[in-house]
XYZ file of C-alpha atoms in Angstrom:
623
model
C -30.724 -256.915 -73.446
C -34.660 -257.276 -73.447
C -37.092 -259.802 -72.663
C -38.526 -258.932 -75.620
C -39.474 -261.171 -78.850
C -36.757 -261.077 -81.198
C -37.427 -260.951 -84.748
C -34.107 -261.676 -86.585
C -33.173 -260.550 -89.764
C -29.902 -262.014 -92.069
C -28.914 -258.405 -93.537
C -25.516 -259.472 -94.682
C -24.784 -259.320 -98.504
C -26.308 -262.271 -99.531
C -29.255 -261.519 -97.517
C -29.957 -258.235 -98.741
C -29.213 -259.602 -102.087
C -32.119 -262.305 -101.612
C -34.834 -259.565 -100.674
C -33.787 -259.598 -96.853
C -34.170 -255.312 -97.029
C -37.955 -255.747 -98.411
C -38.667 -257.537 -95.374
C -37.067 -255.433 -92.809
C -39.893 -253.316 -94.212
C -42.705 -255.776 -94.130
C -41.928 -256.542 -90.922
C -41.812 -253.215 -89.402
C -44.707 -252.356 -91.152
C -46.039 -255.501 -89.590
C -45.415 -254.955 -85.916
C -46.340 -251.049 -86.204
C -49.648 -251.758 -87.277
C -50.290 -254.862 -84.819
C -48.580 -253.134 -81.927
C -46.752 -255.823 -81.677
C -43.703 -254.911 -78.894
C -40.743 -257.027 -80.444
C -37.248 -255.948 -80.820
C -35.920 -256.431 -84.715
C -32.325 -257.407 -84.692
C -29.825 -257.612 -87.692
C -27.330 -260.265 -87.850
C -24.947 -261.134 -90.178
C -24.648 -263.903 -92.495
C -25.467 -267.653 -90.694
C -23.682 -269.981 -94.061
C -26.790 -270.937 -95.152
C -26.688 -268.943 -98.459
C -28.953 -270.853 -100.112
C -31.418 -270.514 -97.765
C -31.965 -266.261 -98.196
C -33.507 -264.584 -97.220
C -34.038 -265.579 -93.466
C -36.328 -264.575 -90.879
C -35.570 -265.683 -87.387
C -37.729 -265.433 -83.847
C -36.798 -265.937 -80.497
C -39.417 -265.848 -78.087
C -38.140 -265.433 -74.180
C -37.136 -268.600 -72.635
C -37.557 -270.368 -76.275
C -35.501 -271.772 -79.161
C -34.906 -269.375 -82.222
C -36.663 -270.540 -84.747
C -35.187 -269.790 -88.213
C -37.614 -269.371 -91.488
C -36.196 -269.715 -94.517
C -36.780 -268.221 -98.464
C -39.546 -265.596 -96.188
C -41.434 -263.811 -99.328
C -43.206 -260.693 -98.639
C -46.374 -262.294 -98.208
C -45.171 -264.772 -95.472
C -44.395 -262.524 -93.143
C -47.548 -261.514 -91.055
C -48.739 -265.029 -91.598
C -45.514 -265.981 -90.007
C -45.387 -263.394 -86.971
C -48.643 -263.583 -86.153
C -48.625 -267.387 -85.175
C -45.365 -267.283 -83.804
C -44.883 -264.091 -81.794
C -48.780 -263.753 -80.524
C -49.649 -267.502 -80.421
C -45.993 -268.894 -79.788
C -47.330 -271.162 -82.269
C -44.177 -271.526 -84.800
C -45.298 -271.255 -88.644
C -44.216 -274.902 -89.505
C -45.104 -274.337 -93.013
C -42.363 -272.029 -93.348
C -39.995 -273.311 -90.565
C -36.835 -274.360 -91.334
C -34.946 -275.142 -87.914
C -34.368 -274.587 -84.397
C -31.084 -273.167 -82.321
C -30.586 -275.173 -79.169
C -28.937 -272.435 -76.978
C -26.957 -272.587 -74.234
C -29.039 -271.328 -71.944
C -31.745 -274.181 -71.648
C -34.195 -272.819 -73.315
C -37.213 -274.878 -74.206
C -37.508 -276.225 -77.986
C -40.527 -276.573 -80.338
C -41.759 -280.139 -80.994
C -41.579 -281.302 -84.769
C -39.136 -279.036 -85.559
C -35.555 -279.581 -86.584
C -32.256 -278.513 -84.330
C -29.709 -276.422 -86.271
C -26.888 -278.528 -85.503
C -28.351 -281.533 -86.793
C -29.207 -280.220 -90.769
C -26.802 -281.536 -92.815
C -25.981 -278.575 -94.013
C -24.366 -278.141 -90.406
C -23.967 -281.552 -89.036
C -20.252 -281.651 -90.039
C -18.821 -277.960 -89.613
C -16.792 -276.953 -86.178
C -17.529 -273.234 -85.861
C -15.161 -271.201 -84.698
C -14.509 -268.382 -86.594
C -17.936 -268.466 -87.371
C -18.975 -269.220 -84.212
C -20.681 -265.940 -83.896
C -21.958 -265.042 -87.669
C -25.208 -265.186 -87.584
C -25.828 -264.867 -83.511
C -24.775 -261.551 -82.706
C -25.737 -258.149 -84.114
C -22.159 -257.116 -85.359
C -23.404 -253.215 -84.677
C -23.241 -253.675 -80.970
C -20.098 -254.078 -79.252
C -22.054 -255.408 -75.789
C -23.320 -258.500 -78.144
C -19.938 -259.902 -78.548
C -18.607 -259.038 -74.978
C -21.031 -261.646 -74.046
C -20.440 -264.164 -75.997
C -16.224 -263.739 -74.512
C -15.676 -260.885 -76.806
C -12.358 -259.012 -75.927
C -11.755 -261.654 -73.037
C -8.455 -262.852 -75.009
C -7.022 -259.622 -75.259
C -7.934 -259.141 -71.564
C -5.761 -262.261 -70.902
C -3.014 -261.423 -73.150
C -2.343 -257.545 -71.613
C -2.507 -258.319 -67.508
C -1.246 -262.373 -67.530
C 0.736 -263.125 -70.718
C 4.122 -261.605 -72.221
C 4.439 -261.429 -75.752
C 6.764 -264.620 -76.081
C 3.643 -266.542 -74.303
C 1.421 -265.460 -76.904
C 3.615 -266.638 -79.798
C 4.680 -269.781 -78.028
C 0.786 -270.846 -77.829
C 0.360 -270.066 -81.255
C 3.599 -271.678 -82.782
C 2.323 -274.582 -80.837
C -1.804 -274.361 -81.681
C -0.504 -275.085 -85.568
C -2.405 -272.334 -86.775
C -1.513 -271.377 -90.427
C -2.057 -268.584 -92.622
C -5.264 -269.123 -93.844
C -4.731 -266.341 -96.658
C -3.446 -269.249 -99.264
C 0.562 -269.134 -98.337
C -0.298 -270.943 -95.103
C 2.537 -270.039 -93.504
C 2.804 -270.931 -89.637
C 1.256 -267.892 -88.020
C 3.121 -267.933 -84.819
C 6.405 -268.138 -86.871
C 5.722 -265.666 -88.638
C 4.829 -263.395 -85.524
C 8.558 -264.567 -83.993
C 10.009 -262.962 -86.875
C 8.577 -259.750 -86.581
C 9.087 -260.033 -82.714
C 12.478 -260.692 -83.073
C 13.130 -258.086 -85.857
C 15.210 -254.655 -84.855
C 13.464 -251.715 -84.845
C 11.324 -249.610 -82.919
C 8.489 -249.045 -84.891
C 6.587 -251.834 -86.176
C 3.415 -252.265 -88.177
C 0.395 -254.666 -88.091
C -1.487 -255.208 -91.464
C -5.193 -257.512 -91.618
C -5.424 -258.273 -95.227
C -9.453 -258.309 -96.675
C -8.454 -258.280 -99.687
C -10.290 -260.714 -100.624
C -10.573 -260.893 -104.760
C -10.946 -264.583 -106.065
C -14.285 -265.563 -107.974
C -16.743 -267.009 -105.849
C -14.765 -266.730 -102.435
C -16.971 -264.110 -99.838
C -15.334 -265.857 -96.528
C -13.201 -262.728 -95.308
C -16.750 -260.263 -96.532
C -18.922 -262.448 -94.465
C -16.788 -262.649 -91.119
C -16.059 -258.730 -91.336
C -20.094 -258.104 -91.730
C -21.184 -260.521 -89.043
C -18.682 -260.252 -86.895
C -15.768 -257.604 -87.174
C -14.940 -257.575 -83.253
C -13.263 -260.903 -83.320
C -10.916 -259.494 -86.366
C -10.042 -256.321 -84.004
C -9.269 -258.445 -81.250
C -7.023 -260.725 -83.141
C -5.311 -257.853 -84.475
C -5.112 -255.999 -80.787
C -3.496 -259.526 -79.526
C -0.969 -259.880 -82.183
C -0.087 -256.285 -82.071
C 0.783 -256.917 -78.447
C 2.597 -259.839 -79.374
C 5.095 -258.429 -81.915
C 5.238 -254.848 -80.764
C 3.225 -253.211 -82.994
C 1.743 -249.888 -82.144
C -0.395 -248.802 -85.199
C -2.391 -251.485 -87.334
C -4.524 -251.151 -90.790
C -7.195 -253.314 -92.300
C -6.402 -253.055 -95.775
C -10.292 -253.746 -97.604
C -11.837 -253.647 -100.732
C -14.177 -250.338 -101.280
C -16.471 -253.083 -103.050
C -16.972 -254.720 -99.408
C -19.232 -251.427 -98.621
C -21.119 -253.413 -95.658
C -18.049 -254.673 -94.267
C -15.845 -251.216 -94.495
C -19.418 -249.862 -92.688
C -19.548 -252.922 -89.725
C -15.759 -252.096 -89.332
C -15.401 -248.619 -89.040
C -18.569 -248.945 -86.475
C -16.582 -251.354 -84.457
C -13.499 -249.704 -84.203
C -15.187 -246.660 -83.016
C -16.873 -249.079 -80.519
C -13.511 -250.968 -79.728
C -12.110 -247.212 -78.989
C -15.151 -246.227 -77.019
C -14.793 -249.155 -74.748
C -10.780 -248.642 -74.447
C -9.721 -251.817 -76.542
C -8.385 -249.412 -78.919
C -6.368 -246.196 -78.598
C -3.590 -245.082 -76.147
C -3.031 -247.063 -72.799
C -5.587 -249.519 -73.489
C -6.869 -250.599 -70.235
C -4.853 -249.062 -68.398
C -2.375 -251.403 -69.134
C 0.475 -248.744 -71.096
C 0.183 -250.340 -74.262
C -1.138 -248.326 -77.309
C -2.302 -249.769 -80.644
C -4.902 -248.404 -82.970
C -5.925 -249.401 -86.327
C -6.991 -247.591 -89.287
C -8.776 -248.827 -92.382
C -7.219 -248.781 -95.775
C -10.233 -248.800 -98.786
C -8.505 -250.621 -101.967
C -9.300 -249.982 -105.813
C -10.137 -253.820 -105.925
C -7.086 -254.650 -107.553
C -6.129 -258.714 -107.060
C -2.526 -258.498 -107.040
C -3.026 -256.260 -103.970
C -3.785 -260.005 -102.124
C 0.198 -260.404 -102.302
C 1.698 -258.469 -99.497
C 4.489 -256.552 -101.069
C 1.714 -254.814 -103.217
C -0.787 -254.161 -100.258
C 1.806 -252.347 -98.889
C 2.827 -250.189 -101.546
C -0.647 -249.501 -102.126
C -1.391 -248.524 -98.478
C 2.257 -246.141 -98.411
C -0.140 -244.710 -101.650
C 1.861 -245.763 -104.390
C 0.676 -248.374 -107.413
C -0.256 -251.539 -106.028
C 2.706 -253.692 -107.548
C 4.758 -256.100 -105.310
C 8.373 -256.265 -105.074
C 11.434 -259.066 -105.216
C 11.691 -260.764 -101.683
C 14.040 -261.007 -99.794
C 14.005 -258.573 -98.056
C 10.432 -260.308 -96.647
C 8.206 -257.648 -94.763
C 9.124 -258.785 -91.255
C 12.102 -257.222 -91.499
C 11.260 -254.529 -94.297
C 7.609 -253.911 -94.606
C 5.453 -250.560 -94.372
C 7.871 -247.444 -94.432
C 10.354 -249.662 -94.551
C 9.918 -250.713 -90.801
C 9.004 -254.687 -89.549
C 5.513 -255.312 -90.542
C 3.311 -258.687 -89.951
C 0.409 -259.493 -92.302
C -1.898 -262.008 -91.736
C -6.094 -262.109 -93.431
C -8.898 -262.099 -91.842
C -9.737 -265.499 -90.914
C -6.684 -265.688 -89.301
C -6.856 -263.171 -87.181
C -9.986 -264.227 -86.012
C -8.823 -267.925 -84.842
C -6.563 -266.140 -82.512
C -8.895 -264.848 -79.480
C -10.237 -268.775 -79.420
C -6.682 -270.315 -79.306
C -5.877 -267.964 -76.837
C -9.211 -268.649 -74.396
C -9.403 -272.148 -75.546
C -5.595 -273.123 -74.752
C -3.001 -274.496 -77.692
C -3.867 -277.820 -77.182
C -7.661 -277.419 -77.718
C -7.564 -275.954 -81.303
C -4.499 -278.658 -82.411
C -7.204 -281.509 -81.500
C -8.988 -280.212 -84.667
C -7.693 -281.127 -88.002
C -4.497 -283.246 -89.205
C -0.460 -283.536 -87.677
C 0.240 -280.814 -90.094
C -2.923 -278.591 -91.035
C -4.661 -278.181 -87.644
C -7.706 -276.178 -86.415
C -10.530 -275.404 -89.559
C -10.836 -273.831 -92.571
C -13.667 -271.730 -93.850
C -15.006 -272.257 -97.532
C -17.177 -270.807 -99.847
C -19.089 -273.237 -101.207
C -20.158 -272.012 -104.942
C -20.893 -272.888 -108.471
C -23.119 -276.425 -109.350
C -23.827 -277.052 -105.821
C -27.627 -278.008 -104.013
C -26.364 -275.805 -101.037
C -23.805 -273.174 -101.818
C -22.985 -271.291 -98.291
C -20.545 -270.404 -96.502
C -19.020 -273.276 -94.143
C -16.294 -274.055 -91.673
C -14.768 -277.275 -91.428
C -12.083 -279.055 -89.611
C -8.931 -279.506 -91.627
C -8.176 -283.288 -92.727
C -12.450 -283.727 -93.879
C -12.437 -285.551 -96.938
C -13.790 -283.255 -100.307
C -16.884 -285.835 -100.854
C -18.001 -284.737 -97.446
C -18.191 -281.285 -98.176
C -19.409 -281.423 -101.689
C -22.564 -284.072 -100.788
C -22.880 -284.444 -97.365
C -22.378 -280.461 -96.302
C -23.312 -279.290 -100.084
C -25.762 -281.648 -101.007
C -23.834 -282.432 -104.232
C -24.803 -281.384 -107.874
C -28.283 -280.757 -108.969
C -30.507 -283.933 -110.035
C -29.825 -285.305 -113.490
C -26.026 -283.885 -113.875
C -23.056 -285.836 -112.326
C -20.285 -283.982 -110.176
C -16.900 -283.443 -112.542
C -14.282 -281.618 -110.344
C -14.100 -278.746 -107.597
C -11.640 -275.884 -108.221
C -10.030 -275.038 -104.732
C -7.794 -271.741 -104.593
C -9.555 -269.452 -106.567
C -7.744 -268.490 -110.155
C -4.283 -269.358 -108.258
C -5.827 -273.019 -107.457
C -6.295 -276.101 -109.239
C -9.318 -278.385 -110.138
C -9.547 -281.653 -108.340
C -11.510 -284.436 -110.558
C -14.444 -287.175 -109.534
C -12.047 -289.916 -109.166
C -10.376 -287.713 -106.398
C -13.197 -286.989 -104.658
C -11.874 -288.831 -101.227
C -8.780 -286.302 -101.102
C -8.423 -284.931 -97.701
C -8.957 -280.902 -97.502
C -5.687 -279.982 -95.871
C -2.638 -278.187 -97.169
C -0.389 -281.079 -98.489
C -3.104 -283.185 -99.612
C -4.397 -280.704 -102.024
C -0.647 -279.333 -102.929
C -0.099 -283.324 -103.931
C -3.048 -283.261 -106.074
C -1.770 -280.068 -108.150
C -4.364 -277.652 -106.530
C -3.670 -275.120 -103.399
C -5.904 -273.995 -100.189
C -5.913 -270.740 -101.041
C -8.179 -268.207 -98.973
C -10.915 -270.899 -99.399
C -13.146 -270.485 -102.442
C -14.639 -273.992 -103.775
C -16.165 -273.908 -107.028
C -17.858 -277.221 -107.880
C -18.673 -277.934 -111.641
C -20.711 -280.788 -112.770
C -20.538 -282.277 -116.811
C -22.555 -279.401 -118.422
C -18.818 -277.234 -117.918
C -16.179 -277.473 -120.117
C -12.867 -277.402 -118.874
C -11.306 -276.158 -121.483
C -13.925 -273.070 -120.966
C -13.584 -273.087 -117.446
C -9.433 -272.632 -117.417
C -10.099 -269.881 -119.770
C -12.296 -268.205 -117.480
C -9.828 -268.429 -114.905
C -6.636 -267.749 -116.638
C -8.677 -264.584 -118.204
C -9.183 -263.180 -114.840
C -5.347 -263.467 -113.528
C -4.307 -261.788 -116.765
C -6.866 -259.523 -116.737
C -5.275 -258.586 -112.928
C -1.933 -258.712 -113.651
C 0.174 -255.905 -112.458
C 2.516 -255.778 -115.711
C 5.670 -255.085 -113.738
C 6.968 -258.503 -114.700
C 7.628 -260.095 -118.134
C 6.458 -263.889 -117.948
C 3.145 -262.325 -116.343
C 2.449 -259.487 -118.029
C 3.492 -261.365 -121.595
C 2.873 -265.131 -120.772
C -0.300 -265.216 -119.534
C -1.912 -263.078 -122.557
C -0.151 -265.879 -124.656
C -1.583 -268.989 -122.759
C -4.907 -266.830 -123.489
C -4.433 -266.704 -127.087
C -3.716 -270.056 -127.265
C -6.996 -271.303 -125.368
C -8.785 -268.787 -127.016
C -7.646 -270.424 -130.509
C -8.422 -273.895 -129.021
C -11.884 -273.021 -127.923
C -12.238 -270.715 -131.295
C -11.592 -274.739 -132.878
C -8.317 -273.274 -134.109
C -6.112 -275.483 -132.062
C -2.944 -276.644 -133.338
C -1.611 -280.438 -132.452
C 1.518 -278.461 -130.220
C -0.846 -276.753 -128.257
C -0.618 -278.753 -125.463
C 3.229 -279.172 -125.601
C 3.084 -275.707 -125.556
C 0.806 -274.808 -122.724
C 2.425 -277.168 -121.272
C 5.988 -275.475 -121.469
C 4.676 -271.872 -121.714
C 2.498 -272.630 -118.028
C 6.301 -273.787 -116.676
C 7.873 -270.699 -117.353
C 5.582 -268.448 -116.733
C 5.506 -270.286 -112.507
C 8.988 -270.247 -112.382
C 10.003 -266.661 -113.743
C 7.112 -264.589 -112.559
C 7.725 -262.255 -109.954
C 5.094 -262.752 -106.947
C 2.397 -264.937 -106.297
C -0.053 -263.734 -108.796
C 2.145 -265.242 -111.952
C 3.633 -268.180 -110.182
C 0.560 -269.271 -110.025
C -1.801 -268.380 -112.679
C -1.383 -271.218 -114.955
C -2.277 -273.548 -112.643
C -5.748 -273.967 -113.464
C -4.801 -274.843 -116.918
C -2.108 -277.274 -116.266
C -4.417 -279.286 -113.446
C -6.948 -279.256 -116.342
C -5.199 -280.469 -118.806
C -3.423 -283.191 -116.058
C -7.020 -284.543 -115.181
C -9.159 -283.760 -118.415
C -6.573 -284.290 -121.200
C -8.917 -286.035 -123.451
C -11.133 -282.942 -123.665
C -8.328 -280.273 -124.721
C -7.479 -282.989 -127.773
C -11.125 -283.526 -128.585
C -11.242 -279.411 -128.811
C -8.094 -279.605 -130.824
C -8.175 -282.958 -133.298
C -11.930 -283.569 -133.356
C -12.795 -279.729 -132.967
C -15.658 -280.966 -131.194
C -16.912 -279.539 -127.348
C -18.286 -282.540 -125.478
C -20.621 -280.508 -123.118
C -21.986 -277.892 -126.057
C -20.466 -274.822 -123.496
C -17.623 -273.874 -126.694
C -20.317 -272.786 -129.036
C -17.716 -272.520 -132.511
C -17.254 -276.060 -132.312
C -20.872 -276.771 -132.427
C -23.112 -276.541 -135.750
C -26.441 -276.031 -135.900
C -28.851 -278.373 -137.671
C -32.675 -278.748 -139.391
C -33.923 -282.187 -139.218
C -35.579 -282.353 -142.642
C -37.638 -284.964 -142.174
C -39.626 -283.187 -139.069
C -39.325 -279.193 -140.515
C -42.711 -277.270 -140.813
C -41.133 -275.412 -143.633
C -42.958 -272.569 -141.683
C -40.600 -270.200 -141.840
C -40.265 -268.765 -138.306
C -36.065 -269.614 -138.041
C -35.484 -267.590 -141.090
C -37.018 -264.580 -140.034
C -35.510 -264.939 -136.877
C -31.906 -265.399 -137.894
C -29.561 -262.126 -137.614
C -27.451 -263.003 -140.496
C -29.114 -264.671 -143.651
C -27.479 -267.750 -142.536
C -30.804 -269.777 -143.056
C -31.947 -271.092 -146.158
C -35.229 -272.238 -147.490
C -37.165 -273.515 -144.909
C -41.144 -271.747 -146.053
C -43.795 -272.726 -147.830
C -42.914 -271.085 -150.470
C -39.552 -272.847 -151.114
C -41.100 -276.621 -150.631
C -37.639 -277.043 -149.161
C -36.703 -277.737 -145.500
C -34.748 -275.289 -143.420
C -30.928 -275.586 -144.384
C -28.402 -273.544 -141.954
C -25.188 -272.330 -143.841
C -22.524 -273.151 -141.071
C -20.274 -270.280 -142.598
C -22.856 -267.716 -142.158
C -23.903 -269.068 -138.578
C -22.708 -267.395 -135.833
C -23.946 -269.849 -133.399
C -25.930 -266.907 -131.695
C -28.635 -270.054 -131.179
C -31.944 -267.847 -132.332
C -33.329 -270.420 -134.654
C -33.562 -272.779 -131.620
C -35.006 -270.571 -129.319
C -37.591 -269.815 -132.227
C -38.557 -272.942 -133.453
C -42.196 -273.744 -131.724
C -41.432 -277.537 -133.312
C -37.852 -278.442 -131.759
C -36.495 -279.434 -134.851
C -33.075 -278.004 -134.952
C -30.260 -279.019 -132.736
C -26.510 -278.677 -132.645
C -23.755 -281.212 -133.715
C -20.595 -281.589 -132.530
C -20.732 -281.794 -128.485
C -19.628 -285.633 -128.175
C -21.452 -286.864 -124.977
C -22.770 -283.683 -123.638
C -23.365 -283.292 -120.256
C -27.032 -283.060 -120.495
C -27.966 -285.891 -121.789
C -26.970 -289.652 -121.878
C -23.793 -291.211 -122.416
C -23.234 -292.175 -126.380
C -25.009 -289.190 -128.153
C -23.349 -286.989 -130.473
C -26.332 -284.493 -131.364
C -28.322 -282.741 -128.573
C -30.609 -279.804 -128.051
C -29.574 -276.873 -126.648
């Protein structure tokens, strides 16, 4: 540690996707040719997505101060005042971290915790995303890093362990959420000498980056969670199992578990203490049904990801056959906090049955999409307005898909549910891993199960019938709806096709793919018939139910649209003719060029009864 100025840079994925590499470069230009003598520090993502690229100084013995959306430009401006003047840029500030440690805080600016973007989270297994450089082992050690395992391996026998996790209420927060501690006891308690340890980062659903984020910014709590369950169980070799699209993350862990082995966390006698564990990584093709646990393992033994009929379940009959306990990231990473923290402490979050917190990624139509962490039991409006800041101005919020393509969309009028396990099981959605995707009245939801249904069948396996077969047809048949070929049994039929393709598929990924369409069509029935009897697409997002249109008393006759269009599908409409543009809707393919040409805004579509975008009532709007 220095005395230095910090200047702190969010180089997690988001960050670098925002521009966050360009200023690493600005800034070391920056402070080379100023002399300045600061320390740059990397850190991994903070939540605050929406916010990227960020740019963060601490100053000895004061606050950090965090700039946000930091262009180029901004940056001497920024360092200059703040680092030589400790004068903090308030035309770029965003916030200020209150430490711990008393330091002293800028006037006029505001704390961290009180944004309300943060007011409402309980960070704990983001507690240090965003603090620590996840490159340095010595960062985490102070901040308690490896101070659980510590406990676990001189003062607490394996039952211990499980009993304080059975009785924390900590549950799988991969979707299943199984009781963790439980599920330890099993493998415990299962015969055999050998047993295996498996963290699954896996992590494939649209939208969710929970398990990239926490493996970037802070991979060491992971490891430990994984070196204290390993203990617990009796597991002497462990694998993360991670997507080769996670590159950052498969980099931050393989430098940490060379770090965790350097410092004797890892490896044989660790500490002294006679028991061995190490853990390997395992890079996956990206393949979603390699989420479900049967097919990790397969893939990891090196043969096809595809999972397998249960019982036997992989406590008793995992990898190589031997007892094997899987739990994801996010789980693991609760566990060095329960253990420091006490059982007690991390049941006083959340509700009688879903305790502790529950990251999210909050995506899609949101003012503040981020990563957050929440305690279990907070009611959905508080994340989507209070922590997200709700839908952008001039749209209205319409539903939140929770669970990823597995989940379920929740509507408006359900907007008070409570974000725990049987709250959200009662309203036909799931937890899942914790993506949110919130979607306001310009999305269709006929559109939006397709999209979702597309991507489980896209990711099926094939091993089993009703998945590999059903879900193509509950395609077809939303593909014909949103085509406006929809028949009137189509929604008999999803109905009874979605049924049997739950209850006959063979794992997870088919006993649950249909559930975005059947939530869909349980809260937003009225739009699958409108696709179907009045072929019509409320929100204009299903563009071969929409028809494009000339006004003929406003045309120009000047032509432009009918050079434009691809297809000859434009008639008239020059000087020439003396006639007003008239679209043939056989021709059209709705590619919407003669809009986007027309300098007079004279065409529009018909067909999208009360689109989203504009008022209530209208049956024609502009595109």
């Amino acid at each position: 540690m220095t005395n230095k100025p910090k200047i702190i840079l969010g180089m997690g994925t988001c960050g670098m996707a925002a521009g966050a590499k360009t200023l690493l470069e600005k800034v070391e230009s920056h402070i080379r040719e100023k002399k300045i003598d600061a320390e740059i520090v990397h850190v991994g993502c903070i939540g605050m997505c929406h916010e990227e690229p960020l740019l963060d100084i601490a100053m000895p013995n004061r606050c950090r101060v965090i700039y946000n959306k930091v262009k180029p430009e901004d940056v001497s401006k920024i360092i200059d005042s703040h680092v030589l003047k400790d004068k903090p840029s308030k035309e770029h500030a965003l916030s200020q971290i209150l430490p711990d440690n008393g330091a002293n805080p800028y006037i006029g600016i505001t704390y961290f915790e009180e944004m309300p973007f943060n007011r409402k989270q309980q960070r704990i297994v983001l507690k240090n995303c965003g603090f620590i450089n996840p490159l340095y082992i010595d960062e985490y050690i102070a901040r308690d890093g490896y101070e659980a395992a510590k406990k676990v391996l001189f003062s607490m026998k394996p039952e211990e362990i499980i009993d304080t996790v059975k009785r924390s209420g900590l549950r799988g927060r991969g979707g299943g959420g199984f009781p963790t501690g439980l599920k330890w006891e099993f493998c415990r308690k299962a015969a055999g000498d050998t047993k295996y340890l498996i963290c699954n980062a896996d992590e494939g659903d649209p939208g969710a980056f929970m398990d990239r984020s926490v493996l970037e910014g802070d991979p060491h709590s992971v490891l430990e969670g994984m070196i204290i369950a390993a203990y617990a169980i009796g597991a002497n070799q462990g694998y993360i199992y991670v997507r080769a699209e996670y590159p950052l993350a498969v980099k931050h862990l393989k430098i940490a578990i060379d770090q965790a082995r350097e410092k004797d966390f890892l490896g044989k006698n660790i500490l002294g203490t006679g028991f061995d564990f190490d853990i390997d990584l395992k890079q996956g093709a990206g393949a979603f049904v390699c989420g479900e646990e049967t097919a990790l393992i397969a893939s990891i033994e090196g043969e096809r990801g595809m999972p397998r009929a249960k019982p036997p379940f992989p406590a008793n009959k995992g990898l190589w056959g031997k007892p094997t306990n899987i739990n994801n990231v996010e789980t693991f990473a609760n566990v060095p906090q329960i253990i420091l923290k006490g059982a007690d402490w991390y049941s006083g979050f959340g509700t009688e049955k879903s305790k502790g917190t529950k990251v999210f990624a909050l995506t899609g139509k949101i003012k503040r999409p981020g990563l957050i962490e929440v305690p279990m039991g907070i009611p959905l409006k508080e994340i989507i307005f209070d922590i997200g800041g709700g839908v952008a101005d001039g749209t209205k919020f319409k539903a939140v898909q929770t669970g990823g393509p597995s989940g379920g969309c929740i509507p408006a009028e359900l907007i008070d549910t409570s974000v725990d396990y049987e709250s959200l099981t009662a309203a036909g959605t799931m937890m899942g891993s914790g993506g949110m995707v919130v979607m306001d009245n310009a999305n269709c939801m006929v559109e939006m199960a397709r999209f979702f249904l597309n991507f489980s069948t896209e990711e099926s396996c094939g091993k089993c019938v009703p998945c590999r077969i059903g879900t193509k047809r509950l395609l077809e048949i939303l593909e014909r709806i949103i085509a406006g070929k929809g028949r009137e049994n189509d929604l008999d039929l999803l109905s009874r096709l979605g049924s049997t393709v739950k209850g006959a598929s063979l794992c997870g990924l088919g006993q649950t793919a249909p559930n975005p369409v059947l939530s869909m069509m349980r809260y937003f029935k009225d739009e699958y018939e409108e696709h179907i009897k009045d072929k019509s697409c409320r929100t204009g997002a299903c563009t071969a139910l929409s028809r494009y249109i000339v006004n003929p008393d406003t045309c120009k006759m000047c032509g432009i649209c009918v050079k434009g269009c691809p297809v000859e599908a434009i008639a008239d409409g020059t000087k020439k003719a003396k006639k007003p543009a008239l679209i043939d809707d056989e021709k059209c393919i709705r590619c919407g060029i003669c809009f986007e040409k027309c300098p007079f805004g004279v065409i529009y579509t018909k067909g999208a009864k009360k689109a989203a975008h504009v008022k209530e009532g209208l049956s024609e709007v502009k595109v």
